[in-house]
XYZ file of N, CA, C and O in Angstrom:
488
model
N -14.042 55.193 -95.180
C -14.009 53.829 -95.670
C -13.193 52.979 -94.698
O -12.290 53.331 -93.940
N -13.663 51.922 -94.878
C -12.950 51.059 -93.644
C -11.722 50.000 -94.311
O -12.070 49.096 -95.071
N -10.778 50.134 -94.077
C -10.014 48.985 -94.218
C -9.210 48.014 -93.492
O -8.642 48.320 -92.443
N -9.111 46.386 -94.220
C -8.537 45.654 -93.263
C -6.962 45.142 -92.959
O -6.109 45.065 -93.842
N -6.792 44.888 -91.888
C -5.051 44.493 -91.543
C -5.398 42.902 -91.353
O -6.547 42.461 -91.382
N -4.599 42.365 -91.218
C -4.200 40.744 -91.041
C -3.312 40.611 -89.530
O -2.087 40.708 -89.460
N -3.971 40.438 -88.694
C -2.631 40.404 -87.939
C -2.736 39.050 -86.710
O -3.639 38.221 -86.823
N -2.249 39.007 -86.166
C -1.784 37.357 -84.960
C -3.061 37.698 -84.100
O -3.403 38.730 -83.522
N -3.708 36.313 -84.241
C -4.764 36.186 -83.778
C -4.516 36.185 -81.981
O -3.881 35.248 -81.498
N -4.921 37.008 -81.303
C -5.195 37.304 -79.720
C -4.310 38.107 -79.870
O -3.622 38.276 -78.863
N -4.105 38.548 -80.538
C -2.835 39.933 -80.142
C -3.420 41.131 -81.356
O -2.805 41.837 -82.156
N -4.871 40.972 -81.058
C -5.554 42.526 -81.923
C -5.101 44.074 -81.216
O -4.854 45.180 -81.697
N -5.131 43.628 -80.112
C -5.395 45.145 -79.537
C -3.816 45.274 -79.431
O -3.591 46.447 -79.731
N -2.699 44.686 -79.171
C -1.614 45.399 -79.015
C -1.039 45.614 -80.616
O -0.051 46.332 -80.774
N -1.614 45.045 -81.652
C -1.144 45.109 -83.056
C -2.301 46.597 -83.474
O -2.134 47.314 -84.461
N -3.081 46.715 -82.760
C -3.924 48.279 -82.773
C -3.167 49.195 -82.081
O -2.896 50.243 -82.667
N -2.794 49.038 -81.035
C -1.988 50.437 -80.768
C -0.703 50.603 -81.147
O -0.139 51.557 -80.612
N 0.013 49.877 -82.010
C 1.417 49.837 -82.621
C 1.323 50.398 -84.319
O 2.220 50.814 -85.052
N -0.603 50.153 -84.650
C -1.082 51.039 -85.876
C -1.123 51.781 -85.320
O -0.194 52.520 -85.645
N -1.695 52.210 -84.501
C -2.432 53.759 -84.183
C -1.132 54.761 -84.082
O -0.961 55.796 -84.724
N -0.407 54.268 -83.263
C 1.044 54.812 -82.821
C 1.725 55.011 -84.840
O 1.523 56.075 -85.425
N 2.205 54.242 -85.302
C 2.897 54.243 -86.349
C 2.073 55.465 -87.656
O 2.555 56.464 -88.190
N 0.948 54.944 -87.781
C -0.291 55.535 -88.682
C -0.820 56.965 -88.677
O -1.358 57.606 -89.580
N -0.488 57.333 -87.276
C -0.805 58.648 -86.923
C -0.091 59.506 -87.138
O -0.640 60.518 -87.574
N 1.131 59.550 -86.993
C 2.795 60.138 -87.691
C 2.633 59.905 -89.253
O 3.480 60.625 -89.781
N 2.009 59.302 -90.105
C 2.548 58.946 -91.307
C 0.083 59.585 -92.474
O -0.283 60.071 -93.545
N -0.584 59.062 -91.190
C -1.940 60.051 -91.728
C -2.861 60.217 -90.720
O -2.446 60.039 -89.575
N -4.405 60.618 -90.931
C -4.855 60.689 -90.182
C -5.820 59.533 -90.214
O -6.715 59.519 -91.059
N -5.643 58.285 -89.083
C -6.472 57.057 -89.657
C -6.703 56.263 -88.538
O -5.832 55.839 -87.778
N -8.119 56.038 -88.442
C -8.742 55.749 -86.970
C -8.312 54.153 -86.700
O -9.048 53.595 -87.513
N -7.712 53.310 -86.175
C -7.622 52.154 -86.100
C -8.175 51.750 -85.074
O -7.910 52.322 -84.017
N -9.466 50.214 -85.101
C -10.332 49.554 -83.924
C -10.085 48.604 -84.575
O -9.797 48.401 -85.754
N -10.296 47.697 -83.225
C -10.605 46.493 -83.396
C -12.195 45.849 -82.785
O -12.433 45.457 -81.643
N -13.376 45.916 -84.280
C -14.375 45.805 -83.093
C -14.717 44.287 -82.780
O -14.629 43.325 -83.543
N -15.239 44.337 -81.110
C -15.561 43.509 -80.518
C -17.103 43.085 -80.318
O -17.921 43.980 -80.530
N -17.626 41.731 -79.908
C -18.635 41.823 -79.389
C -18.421 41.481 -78.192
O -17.350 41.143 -77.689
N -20.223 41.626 -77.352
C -20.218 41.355 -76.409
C -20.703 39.918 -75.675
O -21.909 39.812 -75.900
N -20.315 38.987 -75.033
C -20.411 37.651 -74.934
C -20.924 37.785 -73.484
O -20.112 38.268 -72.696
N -22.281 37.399 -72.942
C -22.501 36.761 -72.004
C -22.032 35.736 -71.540
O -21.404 35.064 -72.358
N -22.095 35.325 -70.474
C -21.644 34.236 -69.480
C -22.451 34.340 -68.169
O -22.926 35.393 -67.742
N -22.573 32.893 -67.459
C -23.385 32.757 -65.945
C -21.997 32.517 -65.085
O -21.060 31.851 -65.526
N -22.002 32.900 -64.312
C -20.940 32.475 -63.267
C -21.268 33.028 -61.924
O -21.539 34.221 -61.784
N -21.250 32.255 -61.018
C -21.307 32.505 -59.671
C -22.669 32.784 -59.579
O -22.781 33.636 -58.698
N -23.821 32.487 -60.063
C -25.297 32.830 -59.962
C -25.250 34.435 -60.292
O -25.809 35.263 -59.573
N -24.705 34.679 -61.162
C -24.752 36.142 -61.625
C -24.298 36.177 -63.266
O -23.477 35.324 -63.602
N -24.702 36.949 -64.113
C -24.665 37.346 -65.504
C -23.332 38.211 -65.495
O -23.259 39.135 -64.684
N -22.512 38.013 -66.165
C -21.507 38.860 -66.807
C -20.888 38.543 -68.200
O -20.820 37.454 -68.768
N -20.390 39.949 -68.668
C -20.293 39.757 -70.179
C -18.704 39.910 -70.109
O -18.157 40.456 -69.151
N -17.943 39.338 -71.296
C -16.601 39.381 -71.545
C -16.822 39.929 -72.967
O -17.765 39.833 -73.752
N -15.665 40.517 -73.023
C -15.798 41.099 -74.825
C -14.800 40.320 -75.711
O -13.659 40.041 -75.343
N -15.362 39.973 -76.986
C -14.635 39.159 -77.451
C -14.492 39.775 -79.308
O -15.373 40.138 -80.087
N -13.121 39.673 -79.460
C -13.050 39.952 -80.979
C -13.749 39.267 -81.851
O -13.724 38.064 -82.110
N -14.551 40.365 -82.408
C -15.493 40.269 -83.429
C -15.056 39.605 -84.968
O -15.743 38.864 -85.672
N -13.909 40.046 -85.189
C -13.226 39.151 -86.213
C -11.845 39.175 -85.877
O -11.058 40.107 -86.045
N -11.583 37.806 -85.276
C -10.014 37.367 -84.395
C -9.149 37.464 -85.922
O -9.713 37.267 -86.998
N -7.642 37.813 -85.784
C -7.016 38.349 -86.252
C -7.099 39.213 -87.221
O -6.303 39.075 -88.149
N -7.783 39.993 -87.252
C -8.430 41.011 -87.873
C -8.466 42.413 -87.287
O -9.420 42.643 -86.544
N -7.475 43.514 -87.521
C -8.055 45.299 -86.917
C -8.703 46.053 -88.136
O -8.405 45.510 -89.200
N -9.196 46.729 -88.216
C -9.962 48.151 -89.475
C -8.909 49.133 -88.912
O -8.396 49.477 -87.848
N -8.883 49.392 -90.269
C -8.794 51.129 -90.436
C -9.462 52.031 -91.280
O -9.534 52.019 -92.509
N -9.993 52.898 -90.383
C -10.932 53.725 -91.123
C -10.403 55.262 -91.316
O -10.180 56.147 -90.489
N -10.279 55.217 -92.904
C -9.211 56.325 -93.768
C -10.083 56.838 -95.169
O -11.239 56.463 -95.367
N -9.506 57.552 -95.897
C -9.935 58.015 -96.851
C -8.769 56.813 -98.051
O -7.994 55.958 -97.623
N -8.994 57.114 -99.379
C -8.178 56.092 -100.234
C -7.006 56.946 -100.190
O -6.086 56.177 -100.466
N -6.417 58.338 -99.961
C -5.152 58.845 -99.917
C -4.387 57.620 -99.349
O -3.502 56.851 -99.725
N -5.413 57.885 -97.910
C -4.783 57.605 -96.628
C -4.373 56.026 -96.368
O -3.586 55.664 -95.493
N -5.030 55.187 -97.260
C -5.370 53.677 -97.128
C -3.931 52.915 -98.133
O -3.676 51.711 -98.113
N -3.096 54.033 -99.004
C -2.263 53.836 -99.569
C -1.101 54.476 -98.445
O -0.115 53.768 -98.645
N -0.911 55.012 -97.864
C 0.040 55.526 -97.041
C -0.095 54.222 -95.718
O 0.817 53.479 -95.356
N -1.211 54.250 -95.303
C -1.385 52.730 -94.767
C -0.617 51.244 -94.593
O 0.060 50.673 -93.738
N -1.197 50.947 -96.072
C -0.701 50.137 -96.759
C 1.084 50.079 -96.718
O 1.856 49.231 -96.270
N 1.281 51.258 -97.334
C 2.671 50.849 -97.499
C 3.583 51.387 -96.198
O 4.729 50.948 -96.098
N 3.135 52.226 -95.318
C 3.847 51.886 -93.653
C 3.740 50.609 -93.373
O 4.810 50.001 -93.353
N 2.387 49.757 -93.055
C 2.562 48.960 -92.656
C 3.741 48.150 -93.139
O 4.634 47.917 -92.324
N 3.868 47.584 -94.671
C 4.587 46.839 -95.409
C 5.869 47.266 -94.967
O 6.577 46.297 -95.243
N 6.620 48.156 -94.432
C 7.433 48.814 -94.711
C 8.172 48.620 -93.241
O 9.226 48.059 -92.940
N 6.995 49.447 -92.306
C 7.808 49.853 -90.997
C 7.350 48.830 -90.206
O 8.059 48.564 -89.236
N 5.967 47.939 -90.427
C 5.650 47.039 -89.319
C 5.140 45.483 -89.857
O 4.304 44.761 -89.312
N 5.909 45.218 -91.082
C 5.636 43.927 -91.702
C 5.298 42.859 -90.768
O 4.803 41.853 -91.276
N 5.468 42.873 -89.492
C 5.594 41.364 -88.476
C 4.504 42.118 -87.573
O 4.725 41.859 -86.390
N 3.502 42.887 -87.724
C 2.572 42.981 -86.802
C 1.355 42.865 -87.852
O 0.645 41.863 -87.778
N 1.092 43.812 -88.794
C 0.142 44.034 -89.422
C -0.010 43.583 -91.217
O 0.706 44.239 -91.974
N -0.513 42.981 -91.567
C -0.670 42.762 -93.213
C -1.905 43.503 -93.975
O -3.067 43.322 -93.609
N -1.582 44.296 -94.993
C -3.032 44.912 -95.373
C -3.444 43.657 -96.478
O -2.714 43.154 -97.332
N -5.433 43.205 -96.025
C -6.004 42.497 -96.934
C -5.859 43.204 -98.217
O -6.118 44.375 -98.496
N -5.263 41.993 -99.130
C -5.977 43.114 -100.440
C -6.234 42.005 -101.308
O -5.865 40.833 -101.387
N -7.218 43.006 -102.115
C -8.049 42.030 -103.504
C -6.744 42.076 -104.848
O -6.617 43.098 -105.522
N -5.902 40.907 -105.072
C -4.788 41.027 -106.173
C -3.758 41.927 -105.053
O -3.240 41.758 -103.949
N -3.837 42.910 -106.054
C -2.697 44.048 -105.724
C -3.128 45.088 -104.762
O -2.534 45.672 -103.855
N -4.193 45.141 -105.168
C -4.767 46.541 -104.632
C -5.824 46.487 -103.008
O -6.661 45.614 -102.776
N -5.532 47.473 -102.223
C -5.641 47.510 -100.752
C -6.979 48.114 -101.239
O -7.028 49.193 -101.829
N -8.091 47.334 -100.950
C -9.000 48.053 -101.128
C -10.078 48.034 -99.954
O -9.857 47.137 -99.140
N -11.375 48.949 -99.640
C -12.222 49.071 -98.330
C -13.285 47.701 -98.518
O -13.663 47.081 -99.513
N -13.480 47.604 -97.471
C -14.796 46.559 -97.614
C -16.018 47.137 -97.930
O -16.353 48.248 -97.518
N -16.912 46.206 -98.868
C -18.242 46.963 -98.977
C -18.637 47.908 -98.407
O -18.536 48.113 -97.198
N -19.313 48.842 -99.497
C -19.991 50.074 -98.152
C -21.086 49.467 -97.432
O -21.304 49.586 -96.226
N -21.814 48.752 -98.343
C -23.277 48.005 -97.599
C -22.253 46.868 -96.355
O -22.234 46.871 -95.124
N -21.876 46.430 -96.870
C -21.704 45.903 -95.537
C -20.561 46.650 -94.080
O -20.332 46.437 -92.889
N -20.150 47.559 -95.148
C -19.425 48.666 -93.520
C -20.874 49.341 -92.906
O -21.011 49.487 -91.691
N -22.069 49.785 -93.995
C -22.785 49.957 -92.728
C -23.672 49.020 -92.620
O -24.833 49.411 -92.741
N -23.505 47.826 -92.418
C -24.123 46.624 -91.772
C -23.806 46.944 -90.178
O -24.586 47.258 -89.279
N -22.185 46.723 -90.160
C -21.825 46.699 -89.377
C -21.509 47.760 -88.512
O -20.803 47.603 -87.516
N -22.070 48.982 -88.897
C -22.040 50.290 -88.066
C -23.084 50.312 -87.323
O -23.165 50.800 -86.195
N -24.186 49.609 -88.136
C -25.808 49.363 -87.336
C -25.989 49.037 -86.825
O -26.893 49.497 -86.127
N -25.217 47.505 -86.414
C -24.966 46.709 -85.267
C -24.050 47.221 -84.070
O -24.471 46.817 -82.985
N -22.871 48.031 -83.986
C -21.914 48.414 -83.267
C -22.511 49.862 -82.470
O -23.201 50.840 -82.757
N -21.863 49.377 -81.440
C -22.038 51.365 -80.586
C -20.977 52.348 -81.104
O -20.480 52.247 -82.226
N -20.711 53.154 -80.357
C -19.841 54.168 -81.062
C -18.899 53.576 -80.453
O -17.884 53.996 -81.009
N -18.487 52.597 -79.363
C -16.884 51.783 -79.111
C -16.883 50.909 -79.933
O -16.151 49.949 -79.692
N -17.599 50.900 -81.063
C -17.558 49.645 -82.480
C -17.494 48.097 -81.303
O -16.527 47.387 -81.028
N -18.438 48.043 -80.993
C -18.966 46.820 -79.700
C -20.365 46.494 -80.498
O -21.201 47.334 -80.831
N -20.434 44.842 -80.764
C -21.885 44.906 -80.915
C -21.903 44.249 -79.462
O -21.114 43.497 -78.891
N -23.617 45.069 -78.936
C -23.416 44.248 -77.482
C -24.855 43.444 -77.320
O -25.904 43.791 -77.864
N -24.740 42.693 -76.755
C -26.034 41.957 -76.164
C -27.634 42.784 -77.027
O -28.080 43.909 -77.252
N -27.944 41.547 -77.218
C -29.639 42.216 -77.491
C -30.317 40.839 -76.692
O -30.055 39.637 -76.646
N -31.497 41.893 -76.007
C -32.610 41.298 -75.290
C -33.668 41.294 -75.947
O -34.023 42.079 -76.826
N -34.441 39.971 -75.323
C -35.604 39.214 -75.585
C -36.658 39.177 -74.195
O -36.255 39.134 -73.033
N -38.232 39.208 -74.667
C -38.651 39.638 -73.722
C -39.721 38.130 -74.253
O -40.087 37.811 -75.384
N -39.957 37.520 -73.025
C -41.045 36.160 -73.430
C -42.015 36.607 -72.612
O -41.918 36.690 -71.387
N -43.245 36.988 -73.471
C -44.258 37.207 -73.544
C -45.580 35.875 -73.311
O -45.864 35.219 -74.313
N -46.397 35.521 -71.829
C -47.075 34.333 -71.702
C -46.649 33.301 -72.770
O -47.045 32.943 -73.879
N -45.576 32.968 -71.844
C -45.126 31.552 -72.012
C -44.200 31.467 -72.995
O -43.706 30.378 -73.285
């Protein structure tokens, strides 16, 4: 199940490895931040930059043991990096239909990347 943190928008990935680091000592709980992938033209050439998919926003993907041990490290040991979303009181996962929305769309680096179009006469 996937769950979400709150944290300072452009500072996903260093508020991800300060979960990963903290979370891993305390359960076993995958923390990403997924991105997409953003084209751009520059210099008469195509290149992509990756851009957070939901800005101040990381997942963690845990079991509900684990999403309560989570929860209350974060609150506890890293209140000024990470906030767990929760519905009222309770830290709960985001939809399953829509966690696998978004598994369908993502690679296994949780990247959704570019999709191509092919124009067919004209």
């Amino acid at each position: 199940m996937w769950y979400v943190l709150k944290v300072t928008e452009g500072k996903e990935e260093s508020a991800c490895e300060t979960c990963r680091t903290t979370f891993m000592n305390e359960c076993n709980a995958g923390v990403f931040v997924p991105y997409y992938a953003r084209p751009y033209h520059r210099d008469g050439e195509w290149k992509e930059i990756m851009k957070a998919l939901f800005p101040g926003y990381i997942f963690v993907d845990t079991d509900k043991a684990g999403a309560e041990t989570v929860r209350e490290t974060a609150m506890k040991r890293i209140p000024h990096t990470a906030q767990p979303v929760c519905v009222g009181d309770e830290f709960v996962p985001i939809y399953e239909d829509e966690q696998r929305l978004l598994e369908s769309l993502m690679d296994k680096d949780h990247v959704v990347t570019v999709s191509n179009g092919n124009i067919i006469d004209d």
